[in-house]
Short mmCIF file of C-alpha atoms in Angstrom, two decimals:
data_model
loop_
_atom_site.label_atom_id
_atom_site.label_comp_id
_atom_site.label_asym_id
_atom_site.label_seq_id
_atom_site.Cartn_x
_atom_site.Cartn_y
_atom_site.Cartn_z
CA PRO A 1 142.57 84.68 87.87
CA VAL A 2 145.76 85.19 85.86
CA LYS A 3 144.32 83.38 82.84
CA ALA A 4 140.78 83.54 81.52
CA GLY A 5 140.03 81.54 78.40
CA ASN A 6 142.71 82.57 75.94
CA VAL A 7 143.37 85.84 77.74
CA ASP A 8 146.70 85.85 79.59
CA LEU A 9 146.71 88.44 82.35
CA LYS A 10 149.73 90.18 83.82
CA MET A 11 148.27 91.65 86.95
CA THR A 12 150.09 94.53 88.63
CA VAL A 13 149.26 95.89 92.08
CA SER A 14 148.10 99.46 91.49
CA ARG A 15 146.89 100.07 95.05
CA LYS A 16 148.56 98.16 97.84
CA PRO A 17 146.26 96.73 100.55
CA GLU A 18 145.52 99.31 103.19
CA LYS A 19 143.02 99.99 105.95
CA TYR A 20 139.72 101.69 105.25
CA SER A 21 140.59 104.84 107.18
CA SER A 22 143.56 105.65 104.95
CA ALA A 23 142.26 104.25 101.63
CA ALA A 24 141.46 106.46 98.63
CA PRO A 25 137.79 107.54 98.41
CA LEU A 26 135.88 106.32 95.36
CA SER A 27 133.04 108.81 95.73
CA SER A 28 132.64 112.40 96.88
CA ASN A 29 130.81 111.32 100.03
CA PHE A 30 133.93 109.42 101.20
CA ARG A 31 131.91 106.30 102.04
CA HIS A 32 133.29 104.04 99.29
CA ARG A 33 137.01 103.39 99.48
CA ILE A 34 139.40 101.27 97.45
CA VAL A 35 141.40 99.13 99.88
CA ASN A 36 143.22 97.05 97.24
CA GLN A 37 143.46 97.06 93.44
CA MET A 38 145.24 95.11 90.69
CA LEU A 39 145.14 95.69 86.96
CA ASP A 40 146.36 94.39 83.63
CA TYR A 41 147.39 97.36 81.49
CA ASN A 42 147.37 95.49 78.18
CA ASN A 43 143.85 94.06 78.48
CA VAL A 44 142.45 96.82 80.72
CA VAL A 45 141.28 94.28 83.29
CA VAL A 46 140.79 95.54 86.85
CA TYR A 47 140.29 93.66 90.13
CA ALA A 48 139.42 95.92 93.06
CA MET A 49 138.33 95.53 96.65
CA TYR A 50 135.97 98.22 97.94
CA VAL A 51 134.63 98.82 101.44
CA CYS A 52 131.68 101.00 102.41
CA PRO A 53 129.15 101.20 105.24
CA ALA A 54 125.70 99.69 104.79
CA ILE A 55 123.22 102.46 103.98
CA GLY A 56 119.57 102.81 103.07
CA ILE A 57 117.54 99.61 103.04
CA LEU A 58 120.67 97.58 103.80
CA LYS A 59 121.06 99.42 107.08
CA ARG A 60 117.46 98.79 108.13
CA PHE A 61 117.32 95.03 107.59
CA PRO A 62 119.68 92.08 108.26
CA PRO A 63 121.66 90.52 105.35
CA SER A 64 119.39 87.47 105.46
CA ASP A 65 116.58 89.73 104.14
CA TRP A 66 118.60 91.37 101.36
CA THR A 67 118.53 90.42 97.68
CA SER A 68 121.44 90.72 95.26
CA GLN A 69 119.51 93.36 93.32
CA GLN A 70 119.04 95.48 96.45
CA VAL A 71 122.73 95.21 97.31
CA ALA A 72 123.79 96.11 93.77
CA ASP A 73 121.37 99.04 93.46
CA THR A 74 122.22 100.51 96.86
CA ILE A 75 126.00 100.28 96.49
CA LEU A 76 126.17 101.43 92.87
CA LEU A 77 123.65 104.26 93.22
CA ASP A 78 125.55 105.65 96.22
CA ARG A 79 128.83 105.41 94.30
CA LEU A 80 127.43 106.88 91.08
CA ASN A 81 127.03 110.51 92.23
CA ALA A 82 124.15 110.90 89.78
CA LYS A 83 122.86 114.43 89.13
CA SER A 84 119.31 113.35 89.93
CA ILE A 85 117.39 110.41 91.37
CA GLU A 86 115.84 109.82 87.94
CA GLU A 87 119.26 109.64 86.28
CA GLY A 88 120.49 107.18 88.91
CA ARG A 89 117.46 104.93 88.64
CA ARG A 90 117.68 104.93 84.83
CA TYR A 91 121.33 103.87 85.05
CA LEU A 92 120.45 101.02 87.42
CA GLU A 93 117.59 99.78 85.24
CA GLU A 94 119.72 99.77 82.10
CA ASN A 95 123.07 98.55 83.45
CA VAL A 96 122.67 96.48 86.64
CA GLU A 97 121.54 92.88 87.03
CA GLY A 98 121.21 91.20 90.40
CA GLY A 99 122.45 87.64 90.57
CA SER A 100 122.80 84.93 93.20
CA LYS A 101 122.73 85.03 96.96
CA TYR A 102 124.30 82.32 99.08
CA GLN A 103 125.46 81.63 102.62
CA ASP A 104 128.71 80.01 103.68
CA GLU A 105 129.33 77.65 106.57
CA ASP A 106 129.96 80.45 109.10
CA GLY A 107 126.64 82.13 108.28
CA THR A 108 127.95 85.00 106.13
CA PHE A 109 125.74 85.93 103.16
CA TYR A 110 127.26 86.72 99.75
CA PHE A 111 125.63 88.65 96.93
CA GLN A 112 126.75 88.51 93.28
CA TYR A 113 125.72 90.94 90.57
CA GLU A 114 126.81 92.18 87.15
CA HIS A 115 126.95 95.82 86.11
CA LEU A 116 127.94 97.64 82.95
CA GLU A 117 129.85 100.86 82.46
CA PRO A 118 128.76 102.39 79.17
CA GLY A 119 131.68 103.46 77.00
CA ARG A 120 132.36 106.97 75.79
CA VAL A 121 131.15 107.68 72.30
CA SER A 122 133.92 108.73 69.89
CA LYS A 123 133.17 110.06 66.42
CA GLY A 124 132.98 107.25 63.89
CA GLN A 125 133.47 104.49 66.51
CA GLU A 126 131.24 102.21 68.53
CA PRO A 127 131.37 102.92 72.29
CA GLU A 128 133.55 100.40 74.15
CA GLY A 129 131.86 99.63 77.44
CA ARG A 130 133.05 97.60 80.40
CA HIS A 131 131.42 94.56 82.01
CA ASN A 132 131.83 94.01 85.75
CA LEU A 133 131.13 91.14 88.10
CA ALA A 134 130.98 91.94 91.80
CA VAL A 135 130.47 89.93 94.96
CA THR A 136 129.67 91.60 98.28
CA ALA A 137 129.60 90.38 101.87
CA ALA A 138 128.73 92.28 105.06
CA ARG A 139 130.65 92.22 108.30
CA PRO A 140 130.11 94.33 111.45
CA GLY A 141 132.53 97.05 112.49
CA GLN A 142 133.69 97.61 116.04
CA ASP A 143 130.40 99.28 117.01
CA GLY A 144 128.28 96.53 115.41
CA SER A 145 127.21 98.53 112.34
CA LEU A 146 127.56 96.67 109.04
CA TYR A 147 130.23 97.33 106.42
CA MET A 148 130.15 95.99 102.88
CA PHE A 149 133.25 94.25 101.49
CA SER A 150 133.05 94.02 97.69
CA LEU A 151 135.33 92.36 95.17
CA ASN A 152 134.73 93.92 91.74
CA MET A 153 136.27 92.44 88.58
CA GLY A 154 135.89 94.27 85.31
CA CYS A 155 137.00 93.94 81.70
CA PRO A 156 136.19 95.47 78.31
CA GLU A 157 132.86 94.19 76.97
CA LYS A 158 134.63 92.51 74.04
CA LEU A 159 136.49 90.21 76.49
CA TRP A 160 133.51 89.44 78.74
CA GLU A 161 132.30 86.17 77.24
CA GLU A 162 135.81 84.74 77.21
CA MET A 163 136.64 85.87 80.75
CA LYS A 164 133.22 85.24 82.30
CA PRO A 165 133.78 81.62 83.49
CA ALA A 166 137.08 82.47 85.22
CA LEU A 167 135.66 85.61 86.82
CA TYR A 168 132.66 83.70 88.17
CA GLU A 169 134.98 81.04 89.55
CA ALA A 170 136.94 83.77 91.35
CA ALA A 171 133.75 85.41 92.65
CA ASN A 172 132.48 82.06 93.98
CA SER A 173 135.72 81.59 95.91
CA PHE A 174 135.62 85.04 97.56
CA ARG A 175 135.26 84.88 101.35
CA VAL A 176 135.62 87.27 104.26
CA ASP A 177 137.01 85.77 107.45
CA PRO A 178 134.56 85.56 110.34
CA LEU A 179 135.35 88.11 113.04
CA GLN A 180 136.46 85.45 115.49
CA SER A 181 139.28 84.33 113.16
CA VAL A 182 140.55 87.55 111.57
CA ALA A 183 144.29 88.23 111.48
CA PRO A 184 145.74 90.29 114.37
CA GLU A 185 146.57 93.15 111.98
CA TYR A 186 142.92 93.53 110.88
CA VAL A 187 141.63 97.06 111.50
CA PRO A 188 137.82 97.54 111.64
CA PRO A 189 136.59 100.02 108.99
CA ASP A 190 135.03 102.30 111.60
CA LYS A 191 138.27 102.74 113.53
CA ASP A 192 139.40 106.32 112.79
CA PRO A 193 137.22 106.50 109.61
CA TRP A 194 138.31 110.09 108.84
CA ALA A 195 142.05 109.50 109.24
CA ILE A 196 142.52 110.17 105.51
CA LEU A 197 141.74 113.85 106.16
#
């Protein structure tokens, strides 16, 4: 959205759309990559599209068996680069909330979830955290293994309640094209996955 409540957004493309193999890594394991990003500098609002392979429990079971909480925990824990399992699990328990799961007419499942990014503590000031809403869908690569396509929309916590309805409307409209109707220029994520190196 370019307007959310009384917040007028001037979105600027900060990362032009690109294929997974050449996109910037979001984590040290190179699995999560930012394939498109827009931001509003004045309000510090960010819309980003991430792609990563399905791992852990998501790799062992079909999307029909997943829950939004499992999707959120798996993706965010892998992206977090926590120093320990305990630290990662504590972050998930305190900052991640699984939401709805739904299926569209072509059979694709979508998973929505909210997650917080605690703010840095400055002397004499309250920490200013960020509130994010994400929606994720899975689609197979060229070898049949699943890849996660996630739209993440985040804003400062102080703007969340005002922006929440518009962000949920955007999340509900998010769709990935079924493989049989993708554009000719579509490049599967697992085609030359290490091209960035």
